[in-house]
Coordinates of C-alpha atoms in Angstrom, one line a residue:
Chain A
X6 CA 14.4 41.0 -31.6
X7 CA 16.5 38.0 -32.2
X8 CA 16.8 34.6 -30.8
X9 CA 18.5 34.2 -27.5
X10 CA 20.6 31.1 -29.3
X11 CA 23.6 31.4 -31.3
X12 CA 23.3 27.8 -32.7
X13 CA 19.7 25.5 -32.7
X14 CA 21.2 22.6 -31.3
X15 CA 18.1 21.8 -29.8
X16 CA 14.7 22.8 -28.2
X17 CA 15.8 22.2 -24.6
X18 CA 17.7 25.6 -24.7
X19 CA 15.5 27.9 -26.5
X20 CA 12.9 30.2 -25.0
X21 CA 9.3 30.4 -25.8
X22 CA 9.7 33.6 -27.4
X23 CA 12.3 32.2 -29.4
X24 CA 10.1 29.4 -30.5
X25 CA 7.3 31.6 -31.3
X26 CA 9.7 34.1 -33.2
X27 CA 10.5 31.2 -35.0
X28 CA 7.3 30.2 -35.9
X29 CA 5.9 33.4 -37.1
X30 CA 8.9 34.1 -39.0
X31 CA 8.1 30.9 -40.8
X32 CA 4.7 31.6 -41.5
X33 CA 6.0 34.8 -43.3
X34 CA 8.1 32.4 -45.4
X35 CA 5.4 29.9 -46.0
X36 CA 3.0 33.0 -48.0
X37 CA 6.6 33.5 -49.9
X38 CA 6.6 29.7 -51.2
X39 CA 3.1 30.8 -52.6
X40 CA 4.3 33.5 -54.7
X41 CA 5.6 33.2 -58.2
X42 CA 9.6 33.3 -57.7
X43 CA 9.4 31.3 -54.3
X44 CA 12.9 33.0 -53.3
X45 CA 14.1 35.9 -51.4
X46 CA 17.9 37.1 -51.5
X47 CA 18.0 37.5 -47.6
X48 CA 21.4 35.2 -47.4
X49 CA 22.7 36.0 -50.7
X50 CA 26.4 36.2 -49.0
X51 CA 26.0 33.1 -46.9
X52 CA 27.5 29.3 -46.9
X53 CA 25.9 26.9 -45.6
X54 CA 27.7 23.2 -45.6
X55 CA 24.9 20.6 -45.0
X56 CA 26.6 17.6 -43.2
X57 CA 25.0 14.3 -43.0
X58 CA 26.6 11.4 -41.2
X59 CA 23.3 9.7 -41.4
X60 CA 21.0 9.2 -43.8
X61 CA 18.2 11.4 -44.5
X62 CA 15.7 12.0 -47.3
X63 CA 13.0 14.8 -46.0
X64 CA 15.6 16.7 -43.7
X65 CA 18.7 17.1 -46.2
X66 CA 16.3 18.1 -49.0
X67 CA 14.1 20.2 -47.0
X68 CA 17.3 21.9 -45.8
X69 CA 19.2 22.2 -49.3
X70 CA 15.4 24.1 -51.0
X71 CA 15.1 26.1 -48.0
X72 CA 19.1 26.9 -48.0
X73 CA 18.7 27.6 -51.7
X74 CA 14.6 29.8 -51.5
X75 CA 17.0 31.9 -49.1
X76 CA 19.2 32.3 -52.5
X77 CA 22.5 30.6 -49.9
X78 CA 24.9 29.0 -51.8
X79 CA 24.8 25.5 -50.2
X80 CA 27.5 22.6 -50.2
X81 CA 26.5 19.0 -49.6
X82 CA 28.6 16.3 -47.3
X83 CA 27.9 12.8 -47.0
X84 CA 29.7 11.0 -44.7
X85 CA 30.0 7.6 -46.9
X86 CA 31.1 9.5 -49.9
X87 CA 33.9 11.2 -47.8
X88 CA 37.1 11.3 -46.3
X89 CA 35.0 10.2 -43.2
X90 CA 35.3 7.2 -44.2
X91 CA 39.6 7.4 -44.2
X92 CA 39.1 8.1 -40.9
X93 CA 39.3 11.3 -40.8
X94 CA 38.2 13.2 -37.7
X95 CA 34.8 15.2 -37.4
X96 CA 36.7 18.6 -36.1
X97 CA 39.0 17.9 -38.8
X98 CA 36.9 17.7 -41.1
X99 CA 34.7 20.5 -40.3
X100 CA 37.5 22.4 -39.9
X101 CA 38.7 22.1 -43.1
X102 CA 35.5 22.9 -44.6
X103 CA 34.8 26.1 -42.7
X104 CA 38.5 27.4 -44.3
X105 CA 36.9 27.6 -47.2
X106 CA 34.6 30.2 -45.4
X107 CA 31.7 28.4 -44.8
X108 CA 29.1 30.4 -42.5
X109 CA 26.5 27.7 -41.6
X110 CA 26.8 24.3 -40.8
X111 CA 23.8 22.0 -41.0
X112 CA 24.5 18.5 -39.3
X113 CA 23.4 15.2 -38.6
X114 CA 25.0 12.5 -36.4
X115 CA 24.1 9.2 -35.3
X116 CA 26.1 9.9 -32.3
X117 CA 24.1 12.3 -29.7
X118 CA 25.8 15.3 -28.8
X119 CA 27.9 15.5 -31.9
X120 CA 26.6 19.0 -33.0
X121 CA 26.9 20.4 -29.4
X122 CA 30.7 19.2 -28.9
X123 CA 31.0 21.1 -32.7
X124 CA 29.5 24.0 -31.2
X125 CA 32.3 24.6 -28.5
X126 CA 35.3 24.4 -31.1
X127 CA 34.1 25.6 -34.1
X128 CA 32.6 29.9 -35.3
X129 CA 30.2 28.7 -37.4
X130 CA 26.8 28.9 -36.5
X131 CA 25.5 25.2 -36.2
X132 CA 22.1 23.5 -37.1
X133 CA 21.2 20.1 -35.5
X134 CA 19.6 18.0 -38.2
X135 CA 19.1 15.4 -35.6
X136 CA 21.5 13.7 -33.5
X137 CA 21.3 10.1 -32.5
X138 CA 18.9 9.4 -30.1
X139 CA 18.5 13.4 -29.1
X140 CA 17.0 16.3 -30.4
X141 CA 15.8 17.0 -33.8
X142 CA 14.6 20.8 -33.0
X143 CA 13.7 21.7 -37.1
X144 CA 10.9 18.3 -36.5
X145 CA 9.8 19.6 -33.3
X146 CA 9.3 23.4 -34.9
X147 CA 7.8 21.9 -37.9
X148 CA 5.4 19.5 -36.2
X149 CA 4.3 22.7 -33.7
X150 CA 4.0 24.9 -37.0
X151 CA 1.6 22.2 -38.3
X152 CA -0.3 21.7 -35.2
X153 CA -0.7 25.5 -34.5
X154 CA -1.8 25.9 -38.2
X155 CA -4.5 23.5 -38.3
X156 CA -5.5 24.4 -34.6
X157 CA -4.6 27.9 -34.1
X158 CA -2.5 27.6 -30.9
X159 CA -0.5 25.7 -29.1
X160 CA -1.7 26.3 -25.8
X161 CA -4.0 23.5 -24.1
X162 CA -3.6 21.1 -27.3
X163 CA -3.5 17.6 -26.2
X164 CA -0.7 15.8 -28.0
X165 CA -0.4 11.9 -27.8
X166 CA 3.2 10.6 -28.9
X167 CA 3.0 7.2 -29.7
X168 CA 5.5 4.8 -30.8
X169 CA 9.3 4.1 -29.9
X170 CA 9.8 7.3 -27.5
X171 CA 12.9 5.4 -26.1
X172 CA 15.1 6.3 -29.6
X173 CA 13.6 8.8 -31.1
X174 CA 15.1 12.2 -30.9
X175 CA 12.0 13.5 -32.7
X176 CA 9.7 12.3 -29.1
X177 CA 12.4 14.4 -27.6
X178 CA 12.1 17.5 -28.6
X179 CA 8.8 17.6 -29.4
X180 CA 7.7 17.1 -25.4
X181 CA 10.4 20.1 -25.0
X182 CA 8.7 22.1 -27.4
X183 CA 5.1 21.1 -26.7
X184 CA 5.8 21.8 -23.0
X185 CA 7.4 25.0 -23.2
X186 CA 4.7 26.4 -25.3
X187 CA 1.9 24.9 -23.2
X188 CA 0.5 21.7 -24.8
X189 CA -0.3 18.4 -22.7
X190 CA 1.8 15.5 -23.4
X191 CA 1.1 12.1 -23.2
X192 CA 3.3 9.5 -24.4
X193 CA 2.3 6.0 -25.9
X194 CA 4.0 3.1 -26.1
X195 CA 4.8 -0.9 -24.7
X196 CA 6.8 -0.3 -21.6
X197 CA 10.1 -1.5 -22.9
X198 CA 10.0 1.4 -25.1
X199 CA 9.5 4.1 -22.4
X200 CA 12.3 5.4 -20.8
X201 CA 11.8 5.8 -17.0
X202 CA 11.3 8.6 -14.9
X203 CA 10.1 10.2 -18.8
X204 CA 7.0 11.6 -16.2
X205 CA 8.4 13.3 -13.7
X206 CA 11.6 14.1 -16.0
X207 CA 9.7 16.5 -18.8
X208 CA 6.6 17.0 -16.9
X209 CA 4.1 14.6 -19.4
X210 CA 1.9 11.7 -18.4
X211 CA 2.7 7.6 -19.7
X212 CA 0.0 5.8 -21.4
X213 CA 0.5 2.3 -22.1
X214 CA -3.0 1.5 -23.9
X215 CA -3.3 3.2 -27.2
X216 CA -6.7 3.4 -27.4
X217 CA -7.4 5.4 -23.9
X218 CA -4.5 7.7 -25.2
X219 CA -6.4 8.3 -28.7
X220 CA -9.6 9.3 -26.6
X221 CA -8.3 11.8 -24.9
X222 CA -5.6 13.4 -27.5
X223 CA -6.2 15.8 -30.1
X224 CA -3.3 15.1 -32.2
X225 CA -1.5 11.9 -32.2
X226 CA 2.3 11.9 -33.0
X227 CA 2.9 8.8 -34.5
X228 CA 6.9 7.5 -34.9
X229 CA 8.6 4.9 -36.5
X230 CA 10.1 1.8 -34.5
X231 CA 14.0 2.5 -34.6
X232 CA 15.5 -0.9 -35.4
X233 CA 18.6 0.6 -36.6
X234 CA 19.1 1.8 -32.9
X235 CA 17.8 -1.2 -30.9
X236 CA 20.4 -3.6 -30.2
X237 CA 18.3 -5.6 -28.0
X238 CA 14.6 -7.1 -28.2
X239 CA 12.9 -4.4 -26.5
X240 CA 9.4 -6.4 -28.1
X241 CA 8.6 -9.4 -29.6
X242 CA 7.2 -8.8 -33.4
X243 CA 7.0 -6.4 -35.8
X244 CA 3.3 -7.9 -36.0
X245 CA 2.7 -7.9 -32.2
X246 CA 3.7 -4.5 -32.2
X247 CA 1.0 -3.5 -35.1
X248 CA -1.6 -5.4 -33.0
X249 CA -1.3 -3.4 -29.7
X250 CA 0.2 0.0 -31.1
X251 CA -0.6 0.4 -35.0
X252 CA -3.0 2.9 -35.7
X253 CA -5.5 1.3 -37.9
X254 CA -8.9 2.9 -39.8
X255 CA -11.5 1.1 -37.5
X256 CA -9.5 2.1 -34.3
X257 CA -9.8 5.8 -35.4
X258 CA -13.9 4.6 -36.5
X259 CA -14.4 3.5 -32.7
X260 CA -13.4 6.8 -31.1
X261 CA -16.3 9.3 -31.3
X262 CA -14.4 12.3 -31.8
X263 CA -11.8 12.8 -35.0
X264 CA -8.0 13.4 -34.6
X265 CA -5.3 14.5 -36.6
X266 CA -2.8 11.8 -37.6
X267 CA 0.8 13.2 -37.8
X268 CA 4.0 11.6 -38.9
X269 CA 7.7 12.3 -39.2
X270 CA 8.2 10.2 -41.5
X271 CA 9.9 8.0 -42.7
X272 CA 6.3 5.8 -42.3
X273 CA 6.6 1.7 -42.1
X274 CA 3.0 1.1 -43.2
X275 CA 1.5 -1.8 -41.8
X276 CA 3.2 -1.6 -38.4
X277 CA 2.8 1.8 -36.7
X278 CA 0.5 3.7 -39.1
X279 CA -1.9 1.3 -41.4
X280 CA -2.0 3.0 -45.1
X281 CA -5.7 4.1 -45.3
X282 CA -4.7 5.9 -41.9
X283 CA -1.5 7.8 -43.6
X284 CA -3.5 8.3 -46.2
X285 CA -6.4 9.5 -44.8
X286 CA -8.1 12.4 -44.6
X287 CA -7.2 13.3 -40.7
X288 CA -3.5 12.8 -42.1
X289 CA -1.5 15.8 -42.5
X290 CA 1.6 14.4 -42.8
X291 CA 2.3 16.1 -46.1
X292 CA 1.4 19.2 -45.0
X293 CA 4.2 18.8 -42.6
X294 CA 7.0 18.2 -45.2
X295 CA 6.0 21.5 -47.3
X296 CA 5.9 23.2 -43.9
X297 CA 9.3 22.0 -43.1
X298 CA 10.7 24.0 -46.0
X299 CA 9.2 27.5 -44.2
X300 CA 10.2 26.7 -40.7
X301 CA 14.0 25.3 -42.2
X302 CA 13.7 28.7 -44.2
X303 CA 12.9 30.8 -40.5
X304 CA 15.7 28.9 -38.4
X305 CA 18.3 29.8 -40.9
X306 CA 17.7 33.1 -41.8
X307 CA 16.9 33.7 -37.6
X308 CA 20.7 32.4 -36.7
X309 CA 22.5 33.8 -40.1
X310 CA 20.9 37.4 -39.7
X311 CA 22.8 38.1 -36.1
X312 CA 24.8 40.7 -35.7
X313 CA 28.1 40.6 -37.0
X314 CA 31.3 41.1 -34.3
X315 CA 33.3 43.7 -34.8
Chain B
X11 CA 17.8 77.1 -49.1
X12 CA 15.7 76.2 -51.7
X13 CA 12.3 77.8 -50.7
X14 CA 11.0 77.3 -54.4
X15 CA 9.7 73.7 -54.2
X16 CA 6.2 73.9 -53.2
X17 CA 6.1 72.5 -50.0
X18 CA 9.3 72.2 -48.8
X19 CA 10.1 73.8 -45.0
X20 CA 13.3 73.9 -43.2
X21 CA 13.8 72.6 -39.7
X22 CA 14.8 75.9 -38.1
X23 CA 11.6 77.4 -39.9
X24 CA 9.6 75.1 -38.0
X25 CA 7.0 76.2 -35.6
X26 CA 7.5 74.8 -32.1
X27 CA 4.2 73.8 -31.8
X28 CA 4.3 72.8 -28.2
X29 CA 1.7 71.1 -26.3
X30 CA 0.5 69.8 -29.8
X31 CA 2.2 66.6 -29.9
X32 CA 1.5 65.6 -25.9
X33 CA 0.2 62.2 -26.9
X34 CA 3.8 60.6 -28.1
X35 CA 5.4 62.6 -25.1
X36 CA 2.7 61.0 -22.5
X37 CA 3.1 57.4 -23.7
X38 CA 6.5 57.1 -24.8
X39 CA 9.3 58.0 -22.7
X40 CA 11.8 57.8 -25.3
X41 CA 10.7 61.0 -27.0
X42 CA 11.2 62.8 -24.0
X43 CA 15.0 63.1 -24.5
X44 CA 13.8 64.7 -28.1
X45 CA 12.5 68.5 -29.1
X46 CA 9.6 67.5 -31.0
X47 CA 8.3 69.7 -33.6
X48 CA 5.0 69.3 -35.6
X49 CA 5.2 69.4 -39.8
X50 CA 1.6 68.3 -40.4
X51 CA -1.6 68.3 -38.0
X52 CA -3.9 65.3 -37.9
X53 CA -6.2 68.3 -40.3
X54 CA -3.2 68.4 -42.5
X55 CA -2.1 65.1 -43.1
X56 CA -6.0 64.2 -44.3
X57 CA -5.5 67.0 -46.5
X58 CA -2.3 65.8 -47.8
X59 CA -4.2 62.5 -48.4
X60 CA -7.0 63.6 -50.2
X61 CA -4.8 65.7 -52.6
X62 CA -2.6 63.0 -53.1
X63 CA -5.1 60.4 -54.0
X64 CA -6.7 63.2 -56.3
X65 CA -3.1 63.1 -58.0
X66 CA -3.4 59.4 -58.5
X67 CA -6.5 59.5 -59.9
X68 CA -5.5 62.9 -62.3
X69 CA -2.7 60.2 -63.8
X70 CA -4.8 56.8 -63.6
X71 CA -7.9 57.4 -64.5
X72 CA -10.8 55.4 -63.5
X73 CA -8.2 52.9 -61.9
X74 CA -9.1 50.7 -64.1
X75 CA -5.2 49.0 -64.8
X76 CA -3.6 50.3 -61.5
X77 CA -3.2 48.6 -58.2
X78 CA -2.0 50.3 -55.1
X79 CA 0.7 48.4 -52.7
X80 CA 1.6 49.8 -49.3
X81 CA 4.7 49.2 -47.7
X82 CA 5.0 47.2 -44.1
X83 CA 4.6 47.8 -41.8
X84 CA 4.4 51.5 -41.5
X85 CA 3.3 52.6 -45.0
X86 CA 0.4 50.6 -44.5
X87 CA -1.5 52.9 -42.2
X88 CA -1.0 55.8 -44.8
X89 CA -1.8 53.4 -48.0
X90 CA -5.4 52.7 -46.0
X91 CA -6.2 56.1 -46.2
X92 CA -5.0 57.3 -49.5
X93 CA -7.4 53.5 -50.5
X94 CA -10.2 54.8 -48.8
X95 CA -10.0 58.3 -50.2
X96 CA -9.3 56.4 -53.5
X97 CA -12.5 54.5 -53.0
X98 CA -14.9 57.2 -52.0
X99 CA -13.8 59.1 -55.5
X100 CA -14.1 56.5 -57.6
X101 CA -16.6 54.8 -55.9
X102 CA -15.6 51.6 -56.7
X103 CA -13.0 48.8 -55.4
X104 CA -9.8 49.7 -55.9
X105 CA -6.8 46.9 -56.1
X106 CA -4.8 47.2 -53.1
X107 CA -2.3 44.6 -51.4
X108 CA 0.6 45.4 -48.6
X109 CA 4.0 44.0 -49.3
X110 CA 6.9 43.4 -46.5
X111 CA 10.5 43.8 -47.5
X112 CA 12.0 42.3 -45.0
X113 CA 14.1 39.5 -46.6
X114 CA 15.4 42.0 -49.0
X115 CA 16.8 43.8 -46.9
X116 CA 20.7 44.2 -47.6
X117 CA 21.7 44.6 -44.1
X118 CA 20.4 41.4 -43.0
X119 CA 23.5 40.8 -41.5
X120 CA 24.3 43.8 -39.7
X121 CA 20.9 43.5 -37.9
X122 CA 18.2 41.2 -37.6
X123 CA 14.3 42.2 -38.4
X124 CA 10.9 40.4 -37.7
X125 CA 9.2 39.8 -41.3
X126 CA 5.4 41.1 -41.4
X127 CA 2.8 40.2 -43.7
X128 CA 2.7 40.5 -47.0
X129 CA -0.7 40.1 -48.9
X130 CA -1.1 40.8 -52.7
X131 CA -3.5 37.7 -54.0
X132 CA -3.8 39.7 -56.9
X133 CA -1.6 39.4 -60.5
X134 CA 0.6 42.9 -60.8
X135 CA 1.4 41.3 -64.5
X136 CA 1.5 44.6 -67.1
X137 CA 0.0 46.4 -64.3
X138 CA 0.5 49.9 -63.2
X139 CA 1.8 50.1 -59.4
X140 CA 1.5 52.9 -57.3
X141 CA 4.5 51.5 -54.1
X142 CA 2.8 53.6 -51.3
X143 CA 5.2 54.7 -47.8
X144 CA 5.1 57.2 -44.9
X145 CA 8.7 58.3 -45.5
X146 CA 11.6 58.7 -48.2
X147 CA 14.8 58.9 -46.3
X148 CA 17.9 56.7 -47.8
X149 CA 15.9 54.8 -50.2
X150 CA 17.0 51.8 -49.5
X151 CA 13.3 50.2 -48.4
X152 CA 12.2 51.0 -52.2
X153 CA 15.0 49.7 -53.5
X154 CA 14.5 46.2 -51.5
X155 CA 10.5 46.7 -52.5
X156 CA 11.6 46.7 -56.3
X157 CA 13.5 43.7 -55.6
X158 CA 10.6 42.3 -54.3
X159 CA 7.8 43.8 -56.3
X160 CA 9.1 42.1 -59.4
X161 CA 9.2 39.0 -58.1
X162 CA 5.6 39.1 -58.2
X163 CA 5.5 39.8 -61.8
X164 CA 6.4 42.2 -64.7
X165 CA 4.4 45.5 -63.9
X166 CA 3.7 48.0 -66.8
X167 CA 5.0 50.8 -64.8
X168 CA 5.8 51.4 -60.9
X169 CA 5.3 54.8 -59.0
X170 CA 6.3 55.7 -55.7
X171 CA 3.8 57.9 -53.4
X172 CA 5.1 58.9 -50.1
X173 CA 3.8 61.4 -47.2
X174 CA 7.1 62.7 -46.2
X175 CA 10.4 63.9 -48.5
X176 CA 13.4 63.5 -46.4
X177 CA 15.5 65.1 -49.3
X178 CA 19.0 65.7 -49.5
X179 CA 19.4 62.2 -47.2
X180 CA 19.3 59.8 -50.0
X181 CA 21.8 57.0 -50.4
X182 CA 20.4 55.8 -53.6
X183 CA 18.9 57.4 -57.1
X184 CA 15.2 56.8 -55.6
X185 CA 12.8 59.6 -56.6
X186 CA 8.9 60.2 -55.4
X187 CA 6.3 60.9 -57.9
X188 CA 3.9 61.6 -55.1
X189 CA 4.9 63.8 -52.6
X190 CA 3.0 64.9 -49.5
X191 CA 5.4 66.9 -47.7
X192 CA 9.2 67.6 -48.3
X193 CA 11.5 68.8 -45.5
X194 CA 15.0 69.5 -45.3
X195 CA 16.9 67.5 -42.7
X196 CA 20.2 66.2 -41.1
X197 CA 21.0 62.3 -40.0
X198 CA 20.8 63.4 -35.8
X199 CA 16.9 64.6 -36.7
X200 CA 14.1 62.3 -37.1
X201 CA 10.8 61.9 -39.0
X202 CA 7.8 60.3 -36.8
X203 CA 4.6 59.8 -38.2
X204 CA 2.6 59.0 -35.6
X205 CA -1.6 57.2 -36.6
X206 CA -4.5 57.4 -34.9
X207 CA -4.3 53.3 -35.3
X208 CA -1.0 53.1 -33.6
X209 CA -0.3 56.2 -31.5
X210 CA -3.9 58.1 -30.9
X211 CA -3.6 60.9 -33.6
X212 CA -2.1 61.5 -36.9
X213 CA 0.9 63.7 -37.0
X214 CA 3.8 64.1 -38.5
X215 CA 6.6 65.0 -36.3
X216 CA 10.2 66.1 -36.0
X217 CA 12.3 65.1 -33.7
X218 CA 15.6 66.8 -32.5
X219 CA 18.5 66.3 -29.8

């Protein structure tokens, strides 16, 4: 069994076997973290180049421990560090890199596509680590690894996503994901910051008032407001926006059921998630940061352990 | 030719045993295409258990520093049994944990497999192990469970118990201390070991094309 992709540029073309092989494969890796030497030799001969145009805290450090718990030898690339900024081309640069016989490439771009135009020029095997407003496919995974660990399944879980679904590539491929593996979707957020046609587009239903959406989820998927991608007012304040669409500790107090608070990360407290709420006890938001780790572990190993041509 | 190791057998000295394996032939259509021989009856293999867990206990008495760890995903089926013969003797718990060896594998890249569980919540720290598998053929699964075994911890010392001996096939200097059965074969031919669990009956098998 292997996954029907030879790169994880994003959820929209994998299967639901390959996100359950995934998934399980990760919660293989997640008892390994547990043990006393939390690293395995399984890509003892592999490269892996992590390349970040944008920044990144969780993701690039999530990918460089599970690069190395998978005993990889890893190589780090910051765009503002780099001959990027001589103007140097992407292929070119890639290119250059994967002469040194580099196997992996792990990449983020602020412009979407980037990883999938990499993907038609380049051999290596390709991660995306996000890409603009796109996918983020290692989120999604890590998010449904969460949700199916504190839950058991997948299947029939309501998640709400709530927050700036217009920009965030995280939205994105977590309705894929949730969808293909049977979850309900419903997505929150003022209307400015709903795409149109999202409904009928990826099969999930809009909610415009927070608290009806809250009722009815189990889970609620908060994001973080983009700024750096808005280049117009899509609402008027910071402040407005934390009246109508933060999550606060007596909103969660006036629902009669409890819910599980989950974040990407990274959180602006005080406007979508109030701190006694990230902090909370229904919070699991640092559960989904050590489970990143396993499920980065899973994706790599999945797409470096495929057969070899030749 | 060598007919003096106790137990050993040589393919062409096999019985045919017919109808006896009819369950793998009924529900598997691969084995079909094969011969299929019988080595041990579902009467012998609980034989072989019981004597090899009486040879466990002969060199770890009472149990009392040893801890058995079966090998996923097939070796598992065969540790239960040599724990529960283990456990009716001494009549006590005995330490037991299954271990997966799949990311030590070192063909990872030449084929991909899917990890099982591994579960030791125990210490194996100045421990004696007892590594516990169905077969011995190249080696190369103990090899990738010492890798992994010591990860866990320095044992005191580390055995290897194993229902079937394919000797003569080894690739690496990997020797049983346990042995329930050796046989004689070539690469073509192949070992099945077939559970009640997994396949409706315990038997050993060999298969040839």
């Amino acid at each position: 069994m292997k996954l029907s992709a030879k790169h994880l540029l994003g959820i929209k073309h994998l299967t639901p076997g390959d996100i359950q092989l995934i998934l399980s494969t990760a919660a293989q890796f997640k008892e390994v973290l547990q043990r006393p030497v939390k690293k395995v030799p399984s890509l003892r001969d592999i490269t892996i180049v992590n390349l970040f145009y944008e920044n990144s805290t969780r993701t690039r450090i999530s990918f460089e421990l599970a690069e190395k718990r998978l005993s990889a030898d890893v190589l780090n690339f910051t765009a503002s560090a780099s001959s990027a900024a001589k103007g140097e081309t992407l292929l070119d640069t890639v290119n250059n890199i994967l002469s040194m016989k580099v196997d992996m490439v792990v990449m983020r771009h602020s412009a979407s596509g980037a990883p999938h135009f990499l993907a038609q020029h380049i051999p290596a095997a390709i991660i995306n680590a996000g890409d603009g407003i796109n996918e983020h496919p290692t989120q999604a995974l890590l998010d449904a690894f969460s949700m199916q660990e504190k839950f058991g399944k997948l299947e029939g879980l309501k998640v709400a996503i709530i927050g700036d679904i217009m920009h965030s590539r995280v939205a994105l491929s977590n309705m894929y994901l949730l969808r293909k593996m049977g979850a309900e979707v419903t997505v929150v957020g003022p209307p400015t910051l709903i795409p149109p046609y999202l409904a009928e587009a990826l099969d999930v239903r809009v909610e415009y008032n927070l608290v009806r959406a809250l009722k009815w989820c189990d889970v609620a998927n908060v994001l973080r407001i983009q700024l750096e991608r808005q280049n117009q007012p899509l609402f008027s304040s910071l402040r407005e926006y934390n009246l109508a669409y933060g999550i606060k500790q007596s909103t969660l107090q006036r629902l009669d059921k409890e819910i599980v608070i989950m974040h990407p990360g990274p959180i602006n407290r005080g406007v979508e998630l109030d701190s006694d709420v990230a902090d909370g006890p229904h919070s699991i938001i640092l559960q989904q940061v050590e489970n990143g780790v396993a499920v980065r572990m899973a994706a790599l190993y999945l797409l470096a352990g495929r057969e070899v041509e030749g | 030719m060598d007919s003096s190791v106790p137990g050993s057998v040589l393919p062409n000295q096999l019985r045919n045993s017919g109808g006896d394996c009819v369950c793998l032939r009924e529900t598997n259509y691969f084995y079909q295409n094969f011969q299929l021989k019988t080595i041990l009856t579902a009467q012998q293999v609980s034989l072989t258990c019981k004597r090899l867990a009486h040879q466990v206990l002969e060199n770890h008495p009472g149990l009392d520093n040893t801890v058995i760890i079966g090998l996923q995903p097939r070796g598992i089926f065969f540790s239960n049994r040599i724990v529960d013969v283990l456990r009716q003797l001494t009549g006590q718990g005995v330490t037991y944990g299954q271990l997966d060896i799949t990311f030590y594998r070192d063909d990872v890249r030449k084929s991909l497999h899917i990890a099982n569980t591994t579960n030791i919540p125990f210490g194996i720290e100045n421990k004696k192990v007892i590594l516990v598998d169905d077969v011995l053929y190249t080696g190369r699964t103990i090899r990738a469970a010492l890798d992994a075994l010591l990860d866990f911890g320095r044992p005191a010392g580390v055995s290897l118990c194993v229902l079937i001996d394919r000797r003569f096939s080894r690739e690496l200097p990997i020797q049983p201390d346990y042995t329930g059965k050796v046989i004689d074969t070539i690469v073509s031919q192949r070992v099945k070991v077939a559970w009640t669990e997994n396949e409706g009956s315990d038997e050993v098998i060999l298969l040839d094309n």
